[in-house]
């Protein structure tokens, strides 16, 4: 095998073992090498020609008057366009192929959503416009809110949080406000091992002390351990359902009843709602607060493609503490915005405050409502059924070559969990993930959840066809066999990417944030 050349490219790229001629440009056909934008730049180059200013600098700027030109790269417009287009070709996207990143629900983003979101009445409005001029946009928010309440069986929803973790914070701030209103200080939040990592982080950020609850052998919350810990110091629990092992927490209603009896609240991490939408209503399971990731279940773009949106549905007990502002319809169907000044008039005096400056992610509301209306209630149920079917297909097709720790306990939900047990000495999950890049797929989620060794969490979503899922399975099967056999070429994967195995720890610990020291 040849050593990489100075630019990091392997001369034999494209054909293992064969030596191909080096190119002068550094490009290899459609595999393009790209420098940093500062290396491409030339001083004095601009995208636009400006006339020299004919006014003297404003004396009021005083010592703030700039003495040197800003350190911006000088490029022409075509150079900038090409730079970012070339970079985008070195990345992976849901529009290129399956993106089986477990827990993240990377599903197709329907183009109809994009078309509706770009309509001027939605795209070109401003949050400070008088409400009578934005009735349609506000009604999108209230109609989406109605759908989210109906799908979850909950009486209220806070639409403003801008991501799943932001929604978790919103839910915990509601819980804290409710406890304060009761005159109680409960410092502890219980988080099971099978919860998403953002849960303990959010609880700590909201000022609670986090205590862990162990998992049982079949990958679920240990109900006995949880109920044994309940008491007057417990503010509540945060339970991910379906959990990060891709399993449904069957005992959630029992847990909720016990937590309520002990005076606590139940936060449910609903980011995995994709697996149960149209099948289960979390409100029926005693949940007090749950965030919904519009960017997962309801297909709005994320992962570099767009901002998140994490509305939080609330029980009657927490609804009075929901954040402002929010949109409502009066008896005549006219939309109003409830804000601080008028909160009392609308019977909402106990709000804990604001999560965001304005109404939330308008563009994502429009896309999510378009998705919901184009599927209808029956279509949404079909979404969860197909997502679960695809994941179970992967689980059963691969359990003979990949260790599946919970497969013996029954079907999974929307994602299949494997471990690296059974790999040859020195081979691990990382090698399978890197090999998957060579196969033209985005890797699955790796080393999470922590409850199994070398976790691989594979989430196909409902938008993969049988043929597409079969291709993914065939690649994973081949990689698993190479890992079990100790194939050294897998150890050095990926072979076909512009950059190979980078030192991810060094990059995270000592990121280079400027192009020159
Ligand atoms: C994605 C996810 C989150 C966090 O959502 P963000 O929008 O990334 O903040 C929380 N919990 C689970 C289970 C998730 O999958």
mmCIF file of N, CA and C in Angstrom, residues 9 27 30-40 75 78-93 96 497-499:
data_model
loop_
_atom_site.group_PDB
_atom_site.id
_atom_site.type_symbol
_atom_site.label_atom_id
_atom_site.label_comp_id
_atom_site.label_asym_id
_atom_site.label_seq_id
_atom_site.Cartn_x
_atom_site.Cartn_y
_atom_site.Cartn_z
ATOM 1 N N UNK A 9 -3.747 12.800 -0.090
ATOM 2 C CA UNK A 9 -4.369 11.902 -1.059
ATOM 3 C C UNK A 9 -3.527 10.663 -1.238
ATOM 4 N N UNK A 27 -6.632 17.117 -8.091
ATOM 5 C CA UNK A 27 -7.974 16.539 -8.207
ATOM 6 C C UNK A 27 -7.864 15.148 -8.826
ATOM 7 N N UNK A 30 -13.800 13.416 -10.446
ATOM 8 C CA UNK A 30 -14.818 14.163 -9.723
ATOM 9 C C UNK A 30 -14.492 14.268 -8.232
ATOM 10 N N UNK A 31 -13.424 13.601 -7.764
ATOM 11 C CA UNK A 31 -12.991 13.807 -6.391
ATOM 12 C C UNK A 31 -12.074 15.018 -6.353
ATOM 13 N N UNK A 32 -12.567 16.114 -5.828
ATOM 14 C CA UNK A 32 -11.871 17.389 -5.934
ATOM 15 C C UNK A 32 -11.147 17.726 -4.643
ATOM 16 N N UNK A 33 -9.932 18.160 -4.796
ATOM 17 C CA UNK A 33 -9.150 18.636 -3.650
ATOM 18 C C UNK A 33 -9.446 20.127 -3.504
ATOM 19 N N UNK A 34 -9.572 20.610 -2.279
ATOM 20 C CA UNK A 34 -9.890 22.025 -2.109
ATOM 21 C C UNK A 34 -9.071 22.622 -0.978
ATOM 22 N N UNK A 35 -8.485 23.785 -1.238
ATOM 23 C CA UNK A 35 -7.708 24.487 -0.221
ATOM 24 C C UNK A 35 -8.625 25.269 0.705
ATOM 25 N N UNK A 36 -8.061 25.791 1.769
ATOM 26 C CA UNK A 36 -8.819 26.698 2.636
ATOM 27 C C UNK A 36 -9.110 27.987 1.864
ATOM 28 N N UNK A 37 -10.189 28.643 2.247
ATOM 29 C CA UNK A 37 -10.587 29.847 1.508
ATOM 30 C C UNK A 37 -9.508 30.928 1.602
ATOM 31 N N UNK A 38 -8.779 30.973 2.721
ATOM 32 C CA UNK A 38 -7.727 31.985 2.878
ATOM 33 C C UNK A 38 -6.541 31.694 1.965
ATOM 34 N N UNK A 39 -6.320 30.414 1.668
ATOM 35 C CA UNK A 39 -5.225 30.054 0.772
ATOM 36 C C UNK A 39 -5.569 30.382 -0.679
ATOM 37 N N UNK A 40 -6.875 30.396 -0.976
ATOM 38 C CA UNK A 40 -7.307 30.705 -2.340
ATOM 39 C C UNK A 40 -7.339 32.208 -2.590
ATOM 40 N N UNK A 75 -11.877 37.302 -2.704
ATOM 41 C CA UNK A 75 -12.192 36.375 -3.790
ATOM 42 C C UNK A 75 -13.263 36.971 -4.684
ATOM 43 N N UNK A 78 -17.408 34.008 -8.550
ATOM 44 C CA UNK A 78 -17.305 32.596 -8.979
ATOM 45 C C UNK A 78 -16.357 31.770 -8.111
ATOM 46 N N UNK A 79 -15.301 32.403 -7.602
ATOM 47 C CA UNK A 79 -14.384 31.655 -6.730
ATOM 48 C C UNK A 79 -15.081 31.220 -5.439
ATOM 49 N N UNK A 80 -15.897 32.117 -4.899
ATOM 50 C CA UNK A 80 -16.612 31.783 -3.661
ATOM 51 C C UNK A 80 -17.622 30.667 -3.916
ATOM 52 N N UNK A 81 -18.375 30.804 -5.014
ATOM 53 C CA UNK A 81 -19.383 29.787 -5.332
ATOM 54 C C UNK A 81 -18.710 28.425 -5.510
ATOM 55 N N UNK A 82 -17.602 28.408 -6.269
ATOM 56 C CA UNK A 82 -16.919 27.130 -6.506
ATOM 57 C C UNK A 82 -16.343 26.560 -5.212
ATOM 58 N N UNK A 83 -15.793 27.416 -4.385
ATOM 59 C CA UNK A 83 -15.190 26.932 -3.139
ATOM 60 C C UNK A 83 -16.215 26.143 -2.318
ATOM 61 N N UNK A 84 -17.370 26.758 -2.099
ATOM 62 C CA UNK A 84 -18.354 26.087 -1.243
ATOM 63 C C UNK A 84 -19.016 24.905 -1.945
ATOM 64 N N UNK A 85 -19.150 24.997 -3.268
ATOM 65 C CA UNK A 85 -19.716 23.849 -3.981
ATOM 66 C C UNK A 85 -18.742 22.672 -3.934
ATOM 67 N N UNK A 86 -17.447 22.954 -4.107
ATOM 68 C CA UNK A 86 -16.447 21.879 -4.031
ATOM 69 C C UNK A 86 -16.416 21.270 -2.641
ATOM 70 N N UNK A 87 -16.483 22.122 -1.617
ATOM 71 C CA UNK A 87 -16.505 21.588 -0.246
ATOM 72 C C UNK A 87 -17.738 20.715 -0.026
ATOM 73 N N UNK A 88 -18.894 21.160 -0.556
ATOM 74 C CA UNK A 88 -20.135 20.413 -0.325
ATOM 75 C C UNK A 88 -20.046 19.015 -0.920
ATOM 76 N N UNK A 89 -19.193 18.832 -1.946
ATOM 77 C CA UNK A 89 -19.043 17.509 -2.560
ATOM 78 C C UNK A 89 -18.247 16.566 -1.680
ATOM 79 N N UNK A 90 -17.575 17.097 -0.656
ATOM 80 C CA UNK A 90 -16.816 16.235 0.253
ATOM 81 C C UNK A 90 -17.666 15.845 1.456
ATOM 82 N N UNK A 91 -18.930 16.149 1.411
ATOM 83 C CA UNK A 91 -19.798 15.893 2.548
ATOM 84 C C UNK A 91 -20.866 14.890 2.149
ATOM 85 N N UNK A 92 -21.565 14.388 3.156
ATOM 86 C CA UNK A 92 -22.634 13.439 2.899
ATOM 87 C C UNK A 92 -23.958 14.089 3.253
ATOM 88 N N UNK A 93 -25.002 13.726 2.561
ATOM 89 C CA UNK A 93 -26.296 14.340 2.812
ATOM 90 C C UNK A 93 -27.399 13.326 2.577
ATOM 91 N N UNK A 96 -28.094 12.339 -0.833
ATOM 92 C CA UNK A 96 -27.140 11.488 -1.554
ATOM 93 C C UNK A 96 -27.401 10.005 -1.322
ATOM 94 N N UNK A 497 -11.956 8.400 0.514
ATOM 95 C CA UNK A 497 -12.377 9.751 0.896
ATOM 96 C C UNK A 497 -11.227 10.735 0.726
ATOM 97 N N UNK A 498 -11.524 12.022 0.603
ATOM 98 C CA UNK A 498 -10.463 13.024 0.487
ATOM 99 C C UNK A 498 -9.514 12.996 1.683
ATOM 100 N N UNK A 499 -10.035 12.767 2.885
ATOM 101 C CA UNK A 499 -9.200 12.599 4.064
ATOM 102 C C UNK A 499 -9.517 11.239 4.662
#
